[in-house]
Amino acid sequence: MGSGMRRSVADLTAAATAVLLVLCFGIDGVVSDASDHRYKTGDHVPLYVNKVGPFHNPSETYRYFDLPFCTPEHVTEKREALGEVLNGDRLVDAPYKLDFRVDHESELLCKKRLTREEVSKFRSAVTKDYYFQMYYDDLPLWGFIGKVDKEGKDLGEYKYYLYKRFHFDVLYNNDRVIEIVVHTDPNMLLDVTEDRDIKAEFLYSVKWKETATPFEKRMEKYSQTSSLPHHLEIHWFSIINSCVTVLLLTGFLATILMRVLKNDFVKYTHDEESAEDQEESGWKYIHGDVFRFPKNKSLLAACLGSGTQLFTLTVFIFILALVGVFYPYNRGALFTALVIIYALTSGIAGYAATSFYCQLEGTNWVRNLLLTGCLFCGPLFLTFCFLNTVAIVYSATAALPFGTIVVIVLIWTLVTSPLLVLGGIAGKNSKAEFQAPCRTAKYPREIPPLPWYRQTIPQMIMAGFLPFSAIYIELYYIFASVWGHRIYTIYSILFIVFIILLIVTAFITVALTYFQLAAEDHEWWWRSFLCGGSTGLFVYGYCLYYYHARSDMSGFMQTSFFFGYMACICYGFFLMLGMVGFRAALLFVRHIYRSIKCE
């Protein structure tokens, strides 16, 4: 019976994985036109224009031909995988012809008469520092579409220019493209300061040069910026700072807590042997209440299930990053991995939540399972609906097409939900009992009055500050990568910081749980979860600082995307670290009460 059950679970998981891969790659994705990246002289090399947008608003991007550039007769869109669409990529064939090892000098792209409305649109784009992005043989290239001449002029006298000529420098090694850079010609400008019809002539040139750089190392230049010596010094300073925090905290716990606990054990052992008419005080004397199941146990179990799934997701993402899957500009790889791994780990959430809920003698496990499934996805879905509507109003590439939304719904219906239910059934059938070293008293003990700093919110502030201080330096680089144009590739350092974060979160939660029990406050269940997850609130507070002090983001769309999606990320952080804090506190509480004799 057991082997049959395991076989059916394995079969269902394999089927779910197959469905997921088909949905992610079979519907939306096709193999690149140049899958082998080898060309002969004169061969067509695929060049795609991707998007344009304000340089300081990375989420606010538009289709390349939303601006009135030279448009080919037939605009052919490249079909993309799910991750590319989620990333806001909308690749179409470019009007430029950059055939392999064929030079061009002042090649005419097109002659065009720009109307007043088109001139106004270009001027608005130049004012907002619009940049363009292209991909040539899967190599990214960027440039600005124009410039503003502000030198020695008042605001009303600024001059706005559009670049009319682009020069492409392409490096090759034998039959492979190694590098491409686009330059603008500062001597060929189109004045778009005034609203008037303009005749424009757009040109481009191409120069091919040989290089000894091997094809395997052609992406290295994009990751070198994050590995520069002064950047590495800052990252290592961040790790040393975090390690010092861990050592101080560990030393504090080892010397103070262990000594105090040892004294407690000696004291309580002595108390048992002496007269019993002493007034009871301390953490031992709430042994009849410390394992009393908490209020809202279904919600707590759902939080732990979701936190466990997000923790597993994070670990898998780190593994993929460390083995080199997320190399720079591997379009949509991170989003594809997030969707696939989140869908496949939903069974972990169902198992962790339902098994813990049943250990707490919960009866309505189906409702608990539904709560687990909606706890993180529900807020994320509502946030997505709002932000996708904003993107549709702005006609931005961040607006997901209807077909992509259908694919995501199918993934949820055919993969995530069945695995969640399967995990829930396995958790219900595990029949594990809650391991409590002490019996619970019939009536709860009254909690004595506590000073203000022992209340939940002050404790959460204390608990969140130390873990946040261990990661805040690294946060800037992550934010500059996600919400800017920096490239982050030092995943090994980030992984070390993540391990330090988990250790600090666990230790500080254990310490605060001990002080709470020593004050005879036995309601530690929710407190340990909230204290562990409070770092997520500090990260969201850092979002406010980063937006106003460290970035130049502006506009309703970019602001709503930044704070909306960061709220979801910080909420996931809260659930994951809350789970870590609670599990550490549970192990600690079981250990200390197992070490004394409880009647």
Tab-separated table of N, CA and C in Angstrom, residues 26-86:
chain	number	residue	atom	x	y	z
A	26	GLY	N	6.478	25.214	-24.337
A	26	GLY	CA	5.869	24.693	-25.555
A	26	GLY	C	4.884	25.637	-26.188
A	27	ILE	N	4.199	26.468	-25.379
A	27	ILE	CA	3.186	27.352	-25.941
A	27	ILE	C	3.799	28.653	-26.417
A	28	ASP	N	4.582	29.284	-25.501
A	28	ASP	CA	5.083	30.621	-25.801
A	28	ASP	C	6.486	30.624	-26.387
A	29	GLY	N	7.232	29.560	-26.245
A	29	GLY	CA	8.656	29.632	-26.599
A	29	GLY	C	8.985	28.851	-27.847
A	30	VAL	N	9.963	29.345	-28.565
A	30	VAL	CA	10.494	28.624	-29.716
A	30	VAL	C	12.003	28.673	-29.629
A	31	VAL	N	12.652	27.818	-30.368
A	31	VAL	CA	14.115	27.808	-30.400
A	31	VAL	C	14.590	29.038	-31.160
A	32	SER	N	15.664	29.643	-30.697
A	32	SER	CA	16.220	30.826	-31.348
A	32	SER	C	16.586	30.521	-32.792
A	33	ASP	N	16.490	31.573	-33.625
A	33	ASP	CA	16.834	31.405	-35.042
A	33	ASP	C	18.289	30.993	-35.205
A	34	ALA	N	19.122	31.434	-34.285
A	34	ALA	CA	20.548	31.140	-34.392
A	34	ALA	C	20.988	30.331	-33.190
A	35	SER	N	20.443	29.126	-33.068
A	35	SER	CA	20.676	28.331	-31.863
A	35	SER	C	22.128	27.902	-31.723
A	36	ASP	N	22.842	27.744	-32.853
A	36	ASP	CA	24.232	27.313	-32.746
A	36	ASP	C	25.214	28.489	-32.769
A	37	HIS	N	24.728	29.703	-33.092
A	37	HIS	CA	25.546	30.934	-33.075
A	37	HIS	C	26.776	30.825	-33.978
A	38	ARG	N	26.662	30.115	-35.077
A	38	ARG	CA	27.768	30.021	-36.044
A	38	ARG	C	27.289	30.580	-37.387
A	39	TYR	N	28.144	31.385	-38.022
A	39	TYR	CA	27.735	32.052	-39.264
A	39	TYR	C	28.877	32.031	-40.276
A	40	LYS	N	28.490	32.160	-41.525
A	40	LYS	CA	29.443	32.367	-42.606
A	40	LYS	C	29.355	33.813	-43.063
A	41	THR	N	30.374	34.284	-43.746
A	41	THR	CA	30.389	35.665	-44.223
A	41	THR	C	29.154	35.949	-45.074
A	42	GLY	N	28.458	37.007	-44.725
A	42	GLY	CA	27.243	37.384	-45.437
A	42	GLY	C	25.972	36.796	-44.876
A	43	ASP	N	26.079	35.878	-43.910
A	43	ASP	CA	24.885	35.273	-43.302
A	43	ASP	C	24.102	36.318	-42.503
A	44	HIS	N	22.801	36.122	-42.476
A	44	HIS	CA	21.949	36.991	-41.660
A	44	HIS	C	22.117	36.626	-40.180
A	45	VAL	N	22.389	37.624	-39.360
A	45	VAL	CA	22.492	37.436	-37.913
A	45	VAL	C	21.280	38.124	-37.277
A	46	PRO	N	20.509	37.415	-36.470
A	46	PRO	CA	19.268	38.004	-35.940
A	46	PRO	C	19.543	39.206	-35.038
A	47	LEU	N	18.898	40.325	-35.374
A	47	LEU	CA	18.938	41.535	-34.553
A	47	LEU	C	17.504	41.900	-34.210
A	48	TYR	N	17.217	41.944	-32.916
A	48	TYR	CA	15.874	42.283	-32.457
A	48	TYR	C	15.919	43.583	-31.671
A	49	VAL	N	14.951	44.458	-31.935
A	49	VAL	CA	14.752	45.613	-31.059
A	49	VAL	C	13.768	45.173	-29.984
A	50	ASN	N	14.023	45.598	-28.759
A	50	ASN	CA	13.224	45.096	-27.646
A	50	ASN	C	12.264	46.155	-27.098
A	51	LYS	N	12.814	47.163	-26.420
A	51	LYS	CA	11.934	48.122	-25.769
A	51	LYS	C	12.646	49.449	-25.575
A	52	VAL	N	11.847	50.459	-25.268
A	52	VAL	CA	12.351	51.783	-24.937
A	52	VAL	C	11.666	52.227	-23.642
A	53	GLY	N	12.295	53.180	-22.972
A	53	GLY	CA	11.677	53.665	-21.744
A	53	GLY	C	12.577	54.643	-21.013
A	54	PRO	N	12.034	55.330	-19.997
A	54	PRO	CA	12.850	56.260	-19.205
A	54	PRO	C	13.953	55.495	-18.477
A	55	PHE	N	15.173	56.024	-18.530
A	55	PHE	CA	16.316	55.317	-17.961
A	55	PHE	C	16.155	55.074	-16.464
A	56	HIS	N	15.555	56.019	-15.746
A	56	HIS	CA	15.455	55.913	-14.294
A	56	HIS	C	14.209	55.153	-13.834
A	57	ASN	N	13.355	54.750	-14.771
A	57	ASN	CA	12.146	53.980	-14.434
A	57	ASN	C	12.203	52.619	-15.119
A	58	PRO	N	12.934	51.656	-14.550
A	58	PRO	CA	13.154	50.386	-15.258
A	58	PRO	C	11.895	49.578	-15.522
A	59	SER	N	10.829	49.785	-14.752
A	59	SER	CA	9.595	49.021	-14.984
A	59	SER	C	8.731	49.652	-16.068
A	60	GLU	N	8.960	50.929	-16.344
A	60	GLU	CA	8.138	51.649	-17.324
A	60	GLU	C	8.797	51.563	-18.698
A	61	THR	N	8.553	50.477	-19.381
A	61	THR	CA	9.128	50.291	-20.709
A	61	THR	C	8.010	50.084	-21.723
A	62	TYR	N	8.298	50.485	-22.962
A	62	TYR	CA	7.307	50.430	-24.030
A	62	TYR	C	7.907	49.704	-25.231
A	63	ARG	N	7.042	49.276	-26.118
A	63	ARG	CA	7.518	48.632	-27.340
A	63	ARG	C	8.365	49.616	-28.153
A	64	TYR	N	9.362	49.096	-28.804
A	64	TYR	CA	10.309	49.944	-29.536
A	64	TYR	C	9.590	50.827	-30.553
A	65	PHE	N	8.643	50.253	-31.274
A	65	PHE	CA	7.983	51.005	-32.336
A	65	PHE	C	6.782	51.801	-31.831
A	66	ASP	N	6.616	51.912	-30.513
A	66	ASP	CA	5.655	52.887	-29.979
A	66	ASP	C	6.144	54.300	-30.250
A	67	LEU	N	7.459	54.461	-30.389
A	67	LEU	CA	8.011	55.728	-30.868
A	67	LEU	C	8.121	55.647	-32.394
A	68	PRO	N	7.963	56.767	-33.076
A	68	PRO	CA	7.894	56.731	-34.560
A	68	PRO	C	9.256	56.587	-35.233
A	69	PHE	N	9.958	55.487	-34.910
A	69	PHE	CA	11.216	55.185	-35.582
A	69	PHE	C	10.936	54.677	-36.997
A	70	CYS	N	12.007	54.429	-37.735
A	70	CYS	CA	11.861	53.818	-39.054
A	70	CYS	C	11.307	52.403	-38.897
A	71	THR	N	10.145	52.186	-39.460
A	71	THR	CA	9.462	50.901	-39.275
A	71	THR	C	9.557	50.079	-40.547
A	72	PRO	N	9.957	48.793	-40.442
A	72	PRO	CA	9.981	47.946	-41.644
A	72	PRO	C	8.569	47.673	-42.148
A	73	GLU	N	8.470	47.235	-43.385
A	73	GLU	CA	7.149	46.982	-43.976
A	73	GLU	C	6.376	45.938	-43.186
A	74	HIS	N	7.073	44.890	-42.789
A	74	HIS	CA	6.421	43.821	-42.027
A	74	HIS	C	7.154	43.669	-40.699
A	75	VAL	N	6.468	44.006	-39.609
A	75	VAL	CA	7.054	43.882	-38.272
A	75	VAL	C	6.803	42.463	-37.779
A	76	THR	N	7.875	41.677	-37.665
A	76	THR	CA	7.761	40.283	-37.239
A	76	THR	C	8.152	40.167	-35.768
A	77	GLU	N	7.233	39.691	-34.954
A	77	GLU	CA	7.506	39.533	-33.532
A	77	GLU	C	8.150	38.181	-33.264
A	78	LYS	N	9.129	38.185	-32.373
A	78	LYS	CA	9.747	36.925	-31.953
A	78	LYS	C	8.900	36.320	-30.845
A	79	ARG	N	8.483	35.088	-31.026
A	79	ARG	CA	7.706	34.428	-29.972
A	79	ARG	C	8.632	34.104	-28.811
A	80	GLU	N	8.132	34.354	-27.613
A	80	GLU	CA	8.995	34.298	-26.436
A	80	GLU	C	8.486	33.306	-25.413
A	81	ALA	N	9.412	32.853	-24.556
A	81	ALA	CA	9.048	31.958	-23.462
A	81	ALA	C	8.351	32.757	-22.364
A	82	LEU	N	7.744	32.039	-21.442
A	82	LEU	CA	6.962	32.676	-20.387
A	82	LEU	C	7.807	33.663	-19.588
A	83	GLY	N	9.033	33.270	-19.237
A	83	GLY	CA	9.877	34.138	-18.430
A	83	GLY	C	10.205	35.448	-19.122
A	84	GLU	N	10.402	35.402	-20.451
A	84	GLU	CA	10.700	36.625	-21.201
A	84	GLU	C	9.514	37.581	-21.181
A	85	VAL	N	8.312	37.030	-21.332
A	85	VAL	CA	7.111	37.882	-21.300
A	85	VAL	C	6.945	38.506	-19.915
A	86	LEU	N	7.151	37.710	-18.860
A	86	LEU	CA	7.049	38.238	-17.497
A	86	LEU	C	8.095	39.323	-17.246
